[in-house]
mmCIF file of C-alpha atoms in Angstrom:
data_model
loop_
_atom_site.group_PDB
_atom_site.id
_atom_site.type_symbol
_atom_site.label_atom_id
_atom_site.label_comp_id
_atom_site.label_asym_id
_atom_site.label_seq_id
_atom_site.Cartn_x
_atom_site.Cartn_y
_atom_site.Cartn_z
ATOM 1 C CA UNK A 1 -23.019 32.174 10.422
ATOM 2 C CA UNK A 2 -20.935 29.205 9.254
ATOM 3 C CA UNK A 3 -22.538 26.144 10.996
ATOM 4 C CA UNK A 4 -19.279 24.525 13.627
ATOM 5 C CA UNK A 5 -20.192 20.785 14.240
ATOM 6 C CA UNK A 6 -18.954 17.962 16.916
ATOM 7 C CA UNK A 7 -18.627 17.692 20.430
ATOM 8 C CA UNK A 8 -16.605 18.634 22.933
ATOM 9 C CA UNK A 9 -15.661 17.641 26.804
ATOM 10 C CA UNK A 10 -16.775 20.347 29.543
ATOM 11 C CA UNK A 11 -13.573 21.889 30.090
ATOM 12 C CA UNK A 12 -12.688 21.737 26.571
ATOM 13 C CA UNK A 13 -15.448 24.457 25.552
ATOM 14 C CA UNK A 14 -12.919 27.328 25.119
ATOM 15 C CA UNK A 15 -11.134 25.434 22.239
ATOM 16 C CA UNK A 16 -14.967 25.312 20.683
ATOM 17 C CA UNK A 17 -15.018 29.207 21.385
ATOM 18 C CA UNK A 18 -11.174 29.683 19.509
ATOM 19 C CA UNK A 19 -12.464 27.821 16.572
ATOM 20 C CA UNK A 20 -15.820 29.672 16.255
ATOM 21 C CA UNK A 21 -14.096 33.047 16.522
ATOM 22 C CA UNK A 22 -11.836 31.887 13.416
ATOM 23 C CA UNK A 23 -14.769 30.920 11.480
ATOM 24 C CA UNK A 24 -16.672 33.910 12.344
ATOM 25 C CA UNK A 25 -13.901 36.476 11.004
ATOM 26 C CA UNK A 26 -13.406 34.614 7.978
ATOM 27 C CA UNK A 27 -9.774 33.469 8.430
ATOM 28 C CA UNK A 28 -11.105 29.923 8.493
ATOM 29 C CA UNK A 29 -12.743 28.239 5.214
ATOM 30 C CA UNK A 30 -13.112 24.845 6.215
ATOM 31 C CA UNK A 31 -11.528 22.839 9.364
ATOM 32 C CA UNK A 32 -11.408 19.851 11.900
ATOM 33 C CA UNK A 33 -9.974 19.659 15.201
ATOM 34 C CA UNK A 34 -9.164 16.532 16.977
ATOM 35 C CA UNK A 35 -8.081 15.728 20.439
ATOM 36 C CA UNK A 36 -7.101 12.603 22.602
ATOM 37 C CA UNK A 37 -6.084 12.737 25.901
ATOM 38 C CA UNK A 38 -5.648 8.535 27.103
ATOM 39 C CA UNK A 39 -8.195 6.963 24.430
ATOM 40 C CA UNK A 40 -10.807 9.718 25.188
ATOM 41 C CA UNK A 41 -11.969 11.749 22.119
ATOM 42 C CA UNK A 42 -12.097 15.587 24.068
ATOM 43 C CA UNK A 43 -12.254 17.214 20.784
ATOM 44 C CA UNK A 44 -13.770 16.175 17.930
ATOM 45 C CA UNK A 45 -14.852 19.322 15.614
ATOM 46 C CA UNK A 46 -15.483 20.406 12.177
ATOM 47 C CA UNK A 47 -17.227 23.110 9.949
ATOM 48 C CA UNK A 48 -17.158 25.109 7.595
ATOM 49 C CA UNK A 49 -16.481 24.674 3.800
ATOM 50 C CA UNK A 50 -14.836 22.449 1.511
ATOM 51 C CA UNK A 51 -14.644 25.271 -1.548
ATOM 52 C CA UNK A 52 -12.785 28.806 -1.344
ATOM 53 C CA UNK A 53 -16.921 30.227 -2.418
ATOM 54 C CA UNK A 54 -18.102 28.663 0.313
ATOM 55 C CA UNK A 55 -20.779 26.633 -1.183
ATOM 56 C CA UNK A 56 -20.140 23.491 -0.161
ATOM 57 C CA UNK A 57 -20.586 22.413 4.033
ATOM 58 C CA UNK A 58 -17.337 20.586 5.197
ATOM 59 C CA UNK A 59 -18.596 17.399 6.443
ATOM 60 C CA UNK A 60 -17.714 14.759 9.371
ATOM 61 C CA UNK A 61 -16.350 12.965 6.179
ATOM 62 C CA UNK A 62 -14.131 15.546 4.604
ATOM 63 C CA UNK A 63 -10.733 14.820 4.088
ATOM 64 C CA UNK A 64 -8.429 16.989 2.734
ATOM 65 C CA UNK A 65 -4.671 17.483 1.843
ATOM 66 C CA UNK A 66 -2.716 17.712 4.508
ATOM 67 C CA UNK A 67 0.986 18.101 3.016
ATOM 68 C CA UNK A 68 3.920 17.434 5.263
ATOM 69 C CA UNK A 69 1.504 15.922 7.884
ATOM 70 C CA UNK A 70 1.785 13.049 5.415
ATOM 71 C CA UNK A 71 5.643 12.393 7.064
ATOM 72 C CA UNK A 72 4.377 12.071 10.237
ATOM 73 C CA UNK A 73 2.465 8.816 9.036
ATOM 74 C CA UNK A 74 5.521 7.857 6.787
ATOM 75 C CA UNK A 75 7.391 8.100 10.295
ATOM 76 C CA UNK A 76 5.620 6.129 11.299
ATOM 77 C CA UNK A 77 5.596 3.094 8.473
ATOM 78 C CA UNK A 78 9.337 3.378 9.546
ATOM 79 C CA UNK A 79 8.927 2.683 13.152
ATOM 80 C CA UNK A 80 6.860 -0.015 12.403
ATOM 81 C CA UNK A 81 9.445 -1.850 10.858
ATOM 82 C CA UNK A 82 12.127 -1.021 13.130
ATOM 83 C CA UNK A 83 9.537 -1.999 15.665
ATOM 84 C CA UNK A 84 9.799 -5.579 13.784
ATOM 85 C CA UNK A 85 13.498 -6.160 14.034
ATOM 86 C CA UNK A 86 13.445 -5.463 10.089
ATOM 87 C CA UNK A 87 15.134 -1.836 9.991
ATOM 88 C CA UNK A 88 17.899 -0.384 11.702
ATOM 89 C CA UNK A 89 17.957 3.079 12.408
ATOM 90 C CA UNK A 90 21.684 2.975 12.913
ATOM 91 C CA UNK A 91 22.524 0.834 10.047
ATOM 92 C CA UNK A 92 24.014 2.480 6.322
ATOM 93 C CA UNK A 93 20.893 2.597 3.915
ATOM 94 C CA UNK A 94 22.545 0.722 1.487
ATOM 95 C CA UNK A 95 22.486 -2.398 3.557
ATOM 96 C CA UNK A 96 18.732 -2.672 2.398
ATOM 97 C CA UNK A 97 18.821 -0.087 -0.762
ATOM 98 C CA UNK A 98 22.672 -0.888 -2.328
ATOM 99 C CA UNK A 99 22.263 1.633 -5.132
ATOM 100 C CA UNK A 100 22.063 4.421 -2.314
ATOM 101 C CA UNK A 101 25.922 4.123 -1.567
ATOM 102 C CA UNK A 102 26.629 5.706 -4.857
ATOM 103 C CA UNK A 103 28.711 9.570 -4.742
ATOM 104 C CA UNK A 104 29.787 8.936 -1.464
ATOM 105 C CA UNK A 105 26.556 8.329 0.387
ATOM 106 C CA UNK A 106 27.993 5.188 1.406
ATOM 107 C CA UNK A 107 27.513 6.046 4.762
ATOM 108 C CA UNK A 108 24.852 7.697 4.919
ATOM 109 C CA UNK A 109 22.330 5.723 7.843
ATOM 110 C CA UNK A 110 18.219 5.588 7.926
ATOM 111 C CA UNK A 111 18.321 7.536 11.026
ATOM 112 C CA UNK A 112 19.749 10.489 8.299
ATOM 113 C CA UNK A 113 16.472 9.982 6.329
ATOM 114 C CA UNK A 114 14.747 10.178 8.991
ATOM 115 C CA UNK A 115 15.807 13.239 10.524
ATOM 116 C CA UNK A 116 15.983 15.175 7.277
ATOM 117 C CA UNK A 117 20.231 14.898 7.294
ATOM 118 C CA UNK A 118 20.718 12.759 4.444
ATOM 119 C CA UNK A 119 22.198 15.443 1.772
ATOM 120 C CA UNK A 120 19.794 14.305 -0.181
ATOM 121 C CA UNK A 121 16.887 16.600 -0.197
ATOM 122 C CA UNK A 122 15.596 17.123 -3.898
ATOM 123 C CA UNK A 123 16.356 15.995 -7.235
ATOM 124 C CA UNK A 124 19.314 17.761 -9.161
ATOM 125 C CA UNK A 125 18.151 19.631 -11.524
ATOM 126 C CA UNK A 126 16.094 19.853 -14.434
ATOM 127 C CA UNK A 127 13.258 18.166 -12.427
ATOM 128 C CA UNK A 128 9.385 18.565 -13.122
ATOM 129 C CA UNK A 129 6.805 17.716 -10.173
ATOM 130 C CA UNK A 130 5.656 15.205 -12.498
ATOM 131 C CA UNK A 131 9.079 13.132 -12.195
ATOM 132 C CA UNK A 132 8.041 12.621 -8.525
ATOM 133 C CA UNK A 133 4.945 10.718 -9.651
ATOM 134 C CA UNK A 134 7.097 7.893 -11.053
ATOM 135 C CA UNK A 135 8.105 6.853 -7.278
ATOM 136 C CA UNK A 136 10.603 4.211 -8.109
ATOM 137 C CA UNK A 137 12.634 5.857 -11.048
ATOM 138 C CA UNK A 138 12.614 9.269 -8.718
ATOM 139 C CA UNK A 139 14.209 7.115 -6.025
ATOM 140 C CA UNK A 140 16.141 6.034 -8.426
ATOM 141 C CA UNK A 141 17.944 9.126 -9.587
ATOM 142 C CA UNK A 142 17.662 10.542 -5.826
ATOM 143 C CA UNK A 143 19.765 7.224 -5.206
ATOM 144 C CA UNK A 144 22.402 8.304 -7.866
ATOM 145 C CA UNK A 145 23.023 11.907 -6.657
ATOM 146 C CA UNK A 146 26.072 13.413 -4.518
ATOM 147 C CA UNK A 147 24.978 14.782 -1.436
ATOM 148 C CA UNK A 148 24.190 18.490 -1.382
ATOM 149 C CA UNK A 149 25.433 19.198 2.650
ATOM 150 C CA UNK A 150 27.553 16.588 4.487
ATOM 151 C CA UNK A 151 25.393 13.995 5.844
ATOM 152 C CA UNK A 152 24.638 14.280 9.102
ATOM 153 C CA UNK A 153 25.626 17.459 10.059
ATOM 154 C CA UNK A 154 22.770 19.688 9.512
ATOM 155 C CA UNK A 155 18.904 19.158 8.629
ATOM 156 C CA UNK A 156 17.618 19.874 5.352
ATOM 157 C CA UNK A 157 13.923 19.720 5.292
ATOM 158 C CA UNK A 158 12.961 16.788 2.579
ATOM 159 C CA UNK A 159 9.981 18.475 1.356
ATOM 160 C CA UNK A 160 8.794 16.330 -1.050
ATOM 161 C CA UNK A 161 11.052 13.591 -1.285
ATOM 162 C CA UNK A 162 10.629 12.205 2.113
ATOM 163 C CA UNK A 163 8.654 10.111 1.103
ATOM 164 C CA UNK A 164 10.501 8.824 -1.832
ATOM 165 C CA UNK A 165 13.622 8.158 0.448
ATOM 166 C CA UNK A 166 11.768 6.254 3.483
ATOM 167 C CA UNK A 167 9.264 4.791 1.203
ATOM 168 C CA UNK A 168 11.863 2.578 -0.853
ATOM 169 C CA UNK A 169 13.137 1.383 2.434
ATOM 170 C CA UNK A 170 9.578 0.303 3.246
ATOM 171 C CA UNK A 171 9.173 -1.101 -0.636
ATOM 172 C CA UNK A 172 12.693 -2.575 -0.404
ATOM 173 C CA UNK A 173 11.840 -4.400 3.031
ATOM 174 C CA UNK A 174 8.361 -5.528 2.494
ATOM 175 C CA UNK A 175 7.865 -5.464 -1.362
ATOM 176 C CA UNK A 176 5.004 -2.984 -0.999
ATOM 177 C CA UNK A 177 4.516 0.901 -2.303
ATOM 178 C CA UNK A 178 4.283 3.273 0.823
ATOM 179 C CA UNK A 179 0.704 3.877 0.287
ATOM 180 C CA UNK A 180 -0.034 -0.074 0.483
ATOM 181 C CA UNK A 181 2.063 -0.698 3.210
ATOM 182 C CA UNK A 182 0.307 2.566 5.343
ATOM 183 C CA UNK A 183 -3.393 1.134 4.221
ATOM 184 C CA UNK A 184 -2.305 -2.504 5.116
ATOM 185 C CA UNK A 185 -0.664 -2.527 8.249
ATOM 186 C CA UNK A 186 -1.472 1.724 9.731
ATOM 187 C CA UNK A 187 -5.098 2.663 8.282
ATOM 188 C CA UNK A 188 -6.933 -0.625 8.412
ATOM 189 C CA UNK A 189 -5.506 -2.144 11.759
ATOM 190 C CA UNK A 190 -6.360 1.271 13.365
ATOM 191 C CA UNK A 191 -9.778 1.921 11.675
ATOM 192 C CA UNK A 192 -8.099 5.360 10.287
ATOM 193 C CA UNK A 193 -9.423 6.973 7.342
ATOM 194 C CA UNK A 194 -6.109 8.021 6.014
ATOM 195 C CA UNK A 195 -4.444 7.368 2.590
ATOM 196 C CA UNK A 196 -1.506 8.466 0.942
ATOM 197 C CA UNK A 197 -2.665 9.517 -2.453
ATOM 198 C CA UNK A 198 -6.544 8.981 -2.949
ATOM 199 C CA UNK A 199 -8.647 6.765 -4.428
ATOM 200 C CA UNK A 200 -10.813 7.304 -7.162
ATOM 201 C CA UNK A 201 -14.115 6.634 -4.774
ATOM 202 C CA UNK A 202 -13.156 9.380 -2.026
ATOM 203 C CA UNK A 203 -13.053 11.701 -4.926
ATOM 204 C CA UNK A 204 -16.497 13.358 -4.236
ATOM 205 C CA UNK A 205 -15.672 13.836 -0.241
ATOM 206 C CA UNK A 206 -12.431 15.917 -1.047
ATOM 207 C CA UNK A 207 -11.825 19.446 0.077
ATOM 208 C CA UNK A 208 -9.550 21.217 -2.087
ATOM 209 C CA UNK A 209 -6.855 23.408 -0.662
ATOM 210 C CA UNK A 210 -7.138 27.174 -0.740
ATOM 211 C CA UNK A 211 -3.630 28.164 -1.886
ATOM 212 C CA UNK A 212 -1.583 31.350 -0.085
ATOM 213 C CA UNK A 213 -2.264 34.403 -1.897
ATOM 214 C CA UNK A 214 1.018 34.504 -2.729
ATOM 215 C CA UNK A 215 2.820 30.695 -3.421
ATOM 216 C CA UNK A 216 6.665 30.750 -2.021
ATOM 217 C CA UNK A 217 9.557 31.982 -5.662
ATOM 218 C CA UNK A 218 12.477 30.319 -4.511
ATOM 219 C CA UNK A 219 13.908 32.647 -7.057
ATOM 220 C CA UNK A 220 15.149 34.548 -4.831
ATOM 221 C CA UNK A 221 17.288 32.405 -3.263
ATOM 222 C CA UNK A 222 21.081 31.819 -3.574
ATOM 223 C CA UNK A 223 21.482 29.224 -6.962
ATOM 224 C CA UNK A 224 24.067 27.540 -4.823
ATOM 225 C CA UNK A 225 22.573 26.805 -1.210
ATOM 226 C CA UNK A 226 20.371 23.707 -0.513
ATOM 227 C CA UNK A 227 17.469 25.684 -0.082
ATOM 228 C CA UNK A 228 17.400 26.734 -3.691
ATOM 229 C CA UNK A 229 17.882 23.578 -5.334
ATOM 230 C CA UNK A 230 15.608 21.755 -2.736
ATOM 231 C CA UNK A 231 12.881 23.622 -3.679
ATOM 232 C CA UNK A 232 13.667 24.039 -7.947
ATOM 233 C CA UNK A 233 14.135 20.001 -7.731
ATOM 234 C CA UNK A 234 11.202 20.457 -8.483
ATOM 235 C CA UNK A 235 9.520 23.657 -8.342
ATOM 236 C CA UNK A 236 5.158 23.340 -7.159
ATOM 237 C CA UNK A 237 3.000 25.400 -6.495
ATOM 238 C CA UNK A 238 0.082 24.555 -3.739
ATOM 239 C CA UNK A 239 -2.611 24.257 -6.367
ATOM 240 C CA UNK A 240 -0.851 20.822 -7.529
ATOM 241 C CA UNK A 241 -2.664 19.237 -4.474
ATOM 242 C CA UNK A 242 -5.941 19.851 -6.869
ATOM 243 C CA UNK A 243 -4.938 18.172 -9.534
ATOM 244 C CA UNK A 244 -5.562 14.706 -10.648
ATOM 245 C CA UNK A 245 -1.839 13.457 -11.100
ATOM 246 C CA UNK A 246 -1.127 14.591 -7.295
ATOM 247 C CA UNK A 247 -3.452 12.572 -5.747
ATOM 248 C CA UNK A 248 -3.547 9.541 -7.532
ATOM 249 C CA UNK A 249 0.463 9.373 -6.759
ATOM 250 C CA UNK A 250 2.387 8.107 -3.899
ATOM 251 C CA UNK A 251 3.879 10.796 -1.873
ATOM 252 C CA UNK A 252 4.469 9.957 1.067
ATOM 253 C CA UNK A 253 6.117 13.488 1.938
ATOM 254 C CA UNK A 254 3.249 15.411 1.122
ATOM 255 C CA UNK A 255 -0.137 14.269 -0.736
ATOM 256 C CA UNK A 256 -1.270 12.453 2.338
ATOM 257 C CA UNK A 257 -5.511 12.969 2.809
ATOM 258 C CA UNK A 258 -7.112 12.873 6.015
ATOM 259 C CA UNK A 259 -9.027 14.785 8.428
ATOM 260 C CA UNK A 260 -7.894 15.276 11.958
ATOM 261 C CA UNK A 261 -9.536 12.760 13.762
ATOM 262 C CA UNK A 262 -8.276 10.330 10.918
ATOM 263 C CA UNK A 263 -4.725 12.062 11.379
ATOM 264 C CA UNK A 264 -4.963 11.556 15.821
ATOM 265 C CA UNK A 265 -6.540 7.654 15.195
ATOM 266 C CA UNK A 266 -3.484 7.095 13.479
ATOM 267 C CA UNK A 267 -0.798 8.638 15.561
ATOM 268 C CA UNK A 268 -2.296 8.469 19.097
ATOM 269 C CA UNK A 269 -0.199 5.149 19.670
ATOM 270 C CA UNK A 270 2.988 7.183 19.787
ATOM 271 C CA UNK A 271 1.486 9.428 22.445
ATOM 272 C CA UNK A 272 -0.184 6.398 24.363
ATOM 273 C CA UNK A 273 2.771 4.354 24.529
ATOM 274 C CA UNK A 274 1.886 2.165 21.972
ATOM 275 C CA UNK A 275 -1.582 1.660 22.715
ATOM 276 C CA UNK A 276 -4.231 1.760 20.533
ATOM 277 C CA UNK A 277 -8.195 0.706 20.931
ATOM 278 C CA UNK A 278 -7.194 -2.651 19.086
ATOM 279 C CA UNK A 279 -4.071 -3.607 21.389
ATOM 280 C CA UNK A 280 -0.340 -3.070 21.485
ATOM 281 C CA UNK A 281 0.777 -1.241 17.806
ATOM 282 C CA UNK A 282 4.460 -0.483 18.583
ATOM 283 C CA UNK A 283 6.716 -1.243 21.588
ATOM 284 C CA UNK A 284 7.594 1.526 23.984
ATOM 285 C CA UNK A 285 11.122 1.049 23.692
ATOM 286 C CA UNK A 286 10.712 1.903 19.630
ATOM 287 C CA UNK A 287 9.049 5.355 20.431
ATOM 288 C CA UNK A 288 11.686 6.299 22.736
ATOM 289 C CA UNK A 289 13.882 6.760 19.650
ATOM 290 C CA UNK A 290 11.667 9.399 18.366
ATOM 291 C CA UNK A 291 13.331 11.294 20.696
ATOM 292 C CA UNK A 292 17.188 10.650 20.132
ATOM 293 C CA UNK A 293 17.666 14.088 19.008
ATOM 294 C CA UNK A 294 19.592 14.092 15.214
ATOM 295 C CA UNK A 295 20.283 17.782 14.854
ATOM 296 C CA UNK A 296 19.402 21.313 16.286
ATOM 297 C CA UNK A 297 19.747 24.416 14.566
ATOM 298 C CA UNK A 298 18.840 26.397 11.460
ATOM 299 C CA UNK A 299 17.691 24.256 8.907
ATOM 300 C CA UNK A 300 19.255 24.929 5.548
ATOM 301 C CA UNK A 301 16.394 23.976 3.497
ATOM 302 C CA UNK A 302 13.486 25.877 5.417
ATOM 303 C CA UNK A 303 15.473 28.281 7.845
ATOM 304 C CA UNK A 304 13.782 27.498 10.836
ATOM 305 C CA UNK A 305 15.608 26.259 13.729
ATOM 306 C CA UNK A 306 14.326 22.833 14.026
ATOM 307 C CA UNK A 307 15.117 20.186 16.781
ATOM 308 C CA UNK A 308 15.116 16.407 14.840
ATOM 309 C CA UNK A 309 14.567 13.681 16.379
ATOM 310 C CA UNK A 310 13.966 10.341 14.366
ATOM 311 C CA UNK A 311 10.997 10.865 12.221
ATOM 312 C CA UNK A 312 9.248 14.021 14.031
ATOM 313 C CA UNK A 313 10.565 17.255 15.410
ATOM 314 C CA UNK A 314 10.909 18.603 19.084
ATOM 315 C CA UNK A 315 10.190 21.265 20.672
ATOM 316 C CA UNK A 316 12.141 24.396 20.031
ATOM 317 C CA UNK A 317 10.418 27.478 21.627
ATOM 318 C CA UNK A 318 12.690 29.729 19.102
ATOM 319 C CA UNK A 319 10.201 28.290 16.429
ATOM 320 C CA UNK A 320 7.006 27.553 17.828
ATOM 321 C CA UNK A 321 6.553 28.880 21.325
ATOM 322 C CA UNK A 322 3.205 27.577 21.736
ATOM 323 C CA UNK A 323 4.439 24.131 21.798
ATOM 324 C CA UNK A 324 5.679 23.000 25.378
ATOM 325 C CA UNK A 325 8.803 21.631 26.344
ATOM 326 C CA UNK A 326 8.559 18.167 26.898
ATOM 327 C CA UNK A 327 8.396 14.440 25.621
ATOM 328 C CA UNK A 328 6.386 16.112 22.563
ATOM 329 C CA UNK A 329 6.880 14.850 19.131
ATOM 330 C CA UNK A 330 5.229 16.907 16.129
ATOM 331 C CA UNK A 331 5.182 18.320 12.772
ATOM 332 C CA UNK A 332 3.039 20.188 10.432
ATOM 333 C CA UNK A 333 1.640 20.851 7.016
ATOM 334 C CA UNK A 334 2.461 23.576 4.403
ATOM 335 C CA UNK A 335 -0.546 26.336 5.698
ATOM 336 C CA UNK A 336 -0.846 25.695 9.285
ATOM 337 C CA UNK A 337 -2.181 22.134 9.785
ATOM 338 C CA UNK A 338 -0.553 20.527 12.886
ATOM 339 C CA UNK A 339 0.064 16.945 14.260
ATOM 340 C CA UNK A 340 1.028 17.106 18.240
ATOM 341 C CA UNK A 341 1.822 13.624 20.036
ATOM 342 C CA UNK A 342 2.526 14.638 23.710
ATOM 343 C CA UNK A 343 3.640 11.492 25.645
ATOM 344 C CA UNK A 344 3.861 13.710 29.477
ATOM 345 C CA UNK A 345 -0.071 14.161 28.712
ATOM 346 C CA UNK A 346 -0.962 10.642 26.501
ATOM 347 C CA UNK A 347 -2.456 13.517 24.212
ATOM 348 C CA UNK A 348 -2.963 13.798 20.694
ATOM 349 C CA UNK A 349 -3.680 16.723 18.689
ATOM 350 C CA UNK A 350 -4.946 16.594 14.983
ATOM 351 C CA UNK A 351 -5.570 20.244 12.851
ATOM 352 C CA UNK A 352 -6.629 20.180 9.647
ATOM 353 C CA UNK A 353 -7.719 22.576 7.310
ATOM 354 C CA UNK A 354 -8.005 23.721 3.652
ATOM 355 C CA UNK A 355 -7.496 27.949 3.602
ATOM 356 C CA UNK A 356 -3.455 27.718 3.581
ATOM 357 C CA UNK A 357 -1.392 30.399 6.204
ATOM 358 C CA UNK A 358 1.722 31.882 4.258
ATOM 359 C CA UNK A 359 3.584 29.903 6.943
ATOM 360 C CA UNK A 360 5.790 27.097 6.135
ATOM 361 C CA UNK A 361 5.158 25.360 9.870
ATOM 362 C CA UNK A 362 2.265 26.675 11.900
ATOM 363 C CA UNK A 363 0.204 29.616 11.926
ATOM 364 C CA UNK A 364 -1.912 32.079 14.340
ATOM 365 C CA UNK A 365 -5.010 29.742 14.022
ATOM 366 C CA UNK A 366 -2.833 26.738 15.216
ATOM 367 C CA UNK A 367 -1.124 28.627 17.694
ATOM 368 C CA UNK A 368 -5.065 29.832 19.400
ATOM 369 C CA UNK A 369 -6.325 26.272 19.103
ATOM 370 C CA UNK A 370 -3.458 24.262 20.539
ATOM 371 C CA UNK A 371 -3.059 26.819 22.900
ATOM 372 C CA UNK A 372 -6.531 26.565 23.844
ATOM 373 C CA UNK A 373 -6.052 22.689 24.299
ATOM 374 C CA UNK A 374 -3.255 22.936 26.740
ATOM 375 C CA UNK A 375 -4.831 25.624 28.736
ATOM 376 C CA UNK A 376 -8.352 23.805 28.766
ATOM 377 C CA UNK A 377 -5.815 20.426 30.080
ATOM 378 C CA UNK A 378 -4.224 22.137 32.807
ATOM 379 C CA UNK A 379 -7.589 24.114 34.016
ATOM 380 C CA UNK A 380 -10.027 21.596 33.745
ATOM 381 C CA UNK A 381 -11.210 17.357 33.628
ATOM 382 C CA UNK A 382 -10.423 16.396 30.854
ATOM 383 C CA UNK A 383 -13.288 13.888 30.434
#
């Protein structure tokens, strides 16, 4: 039987159960599950393996890709600074990025960038995945471009140019690359082991993703709609997240590496009001504008209907019914990894894994786990 490692709190030994029932039936490779309810570590779990032959044990150490989890911590580079006084949500992005106002995205604010309502959601076409490696002249061109959608009006999911977009606000404010600026003033200050990217000496500790059995053909699409040139602008494939040039780049929409306690060190403040185990990390006042709601509906780049706030999504039952209503900000990776901050509960949920779900946000094993959690909350002590 594959060996499931870690501890959990009394009343938290169901969620143990959910997650050895996935391993068990094989629908699980290799996984950790983290949980913080008020600075207390209820859940800390991993197991598994790091390979798709299963040959290799996933370790307390083993990071992993965890794709669109990544915005979460770009989110949250951007509330830092806002947090400072040095970035205005409500403010026209070319106040601190001029070249952005060109082809009428003059107007266009931060909080659009934030919330995935920018327009700009991709590169126009003919991109390669490899343009988005060169950070600063893909900002570059995504700074040139006419807006696909009016801004503002809808969501288009930024799927791998979130990071691009925030990340020169964060370069042009500070004079730093995202990944520096999330090391320097996120990872170190909260003792996180998170990076954008990886470095060359985590190499050996990496678990590589186990792509879908079938990767998502936007081929099908309509040529004209956002959705197809969102995700031709460029085109990837999940096995890019094994490759060399991925993770030595900066995206800080997708190619962030972490496990899930790493991923709940790092965002527990927004659940805890700002706390963290080293003092006061952002002012309450800043987190309550996670929660001015942007847009609500279908989103034209990923089709779900999708509640955004600034930086993180809400909770829409229509999408992910296992999520509560509530002061709950989230988001997930490509495969079914899942970061929960629920301020009602000061909890924090972290799932990470590397045998990718089919879905684009979410999947059964998230939905037993976190389930699990919430049940194992209301039922039982938490410490």
């Amino acid at each position: 039987m594959t060996e499931l490692n870690g501890t959990v709190s009394p009343a938290f030994e169901p969620v143990r159960d959910a997650v050895e029932e996935q391993l068990r039936s094989g629908a699980e490779v290799g996984l950790s599950l983290a949980v913080d309810v008020d600075g207390r570590q209820v859940v800390d779990l991993w197991g598994g393996h790091r390979d798709a032959t299963r040959t290799r044990p996933w370790q307390r150490d083993t990071i992993t890709n965890v794709w669109s989890i990544t915005k979460t911590v770009t989110s949250l580079a951007a509330l830092l600074l806002v947090d400072a006084g040095e970035l205005d949500l409500y403010a026209p992005v070319a106040r601190y990025w001029p070249e952005f106002a060109a082809n009428g995205k003059q107007h266009v604010q931060v909080r659009h960038l934030l919330s995935h309502t920018s327009g700009v959601s991709g590169l126009d076409r003919p991109a390669r995945l490899e343009d988005l490696y060169d950070v600063r002249a893909a900002a570059a061109r995504m700074a040139s471009q006419r807006p696909w959608w009016e801004p503002g009006t809808a969501s288009g999911y930024h799927v791998l140019n979130y990071g691009h977009l925030v990340g020169e606000l964060v370069h042009r404010l500070t004079g730093l690359p995202l990944r520096d600026f999330v090391d320097q003033h996120i990872a170190q200050p909260l003792g996180t082991d998170f990076q954008i990217g990886l470095r060359d000496a985590d190499a050996e500790r990496v678990a590589d993703v186990v792509a879908p059995a079938l990767d998502f053909d936007p081929s099908a699409l309509d040529h004209g709609t956002a959705a197809y040139k969102t995700f031709t602008g460029p085109s990837f494939g999940a096995g890019a997240a094994n490759t060399p040039a991925w993770r030595a780049a900066d995206l800080g929409a997708a190619n962030g590496h972490g496990n899930a306690r790493s991923v709940v060190g790092t965002l527990a403040p927004i659940a805890r009001a700002g706390a963290s185990a080293h003092g006061r990390f952002l002012k309450p006042g800043t987190i309550g504008l996670v929660f001015d709601e942007q847009s609500g509906g279908t989103d034209l780049v990923s089709g779900l209907h999708v509640r955004w706030g600034i930086g993180y999504a809400l909770p829409d039952r229509r999408t992910l019914p296992w999520i509560p209503d509530g002061r709950i900000a989230f988001w997930g990776g490509w495969g079914g990894s899942m970061a929960i901050m629920d301020l009602d509960r000061r909890m924090t949920i972290g799932y990470v894994m590397n045998n990718m779900g089919a879905d684009i946000l979410g999947s059964q094993r998230a939905a037993a786990y976190i389930t699990a959690v919430y049940r194992a909350l209301a039922t039982g002590n938490p410490t």
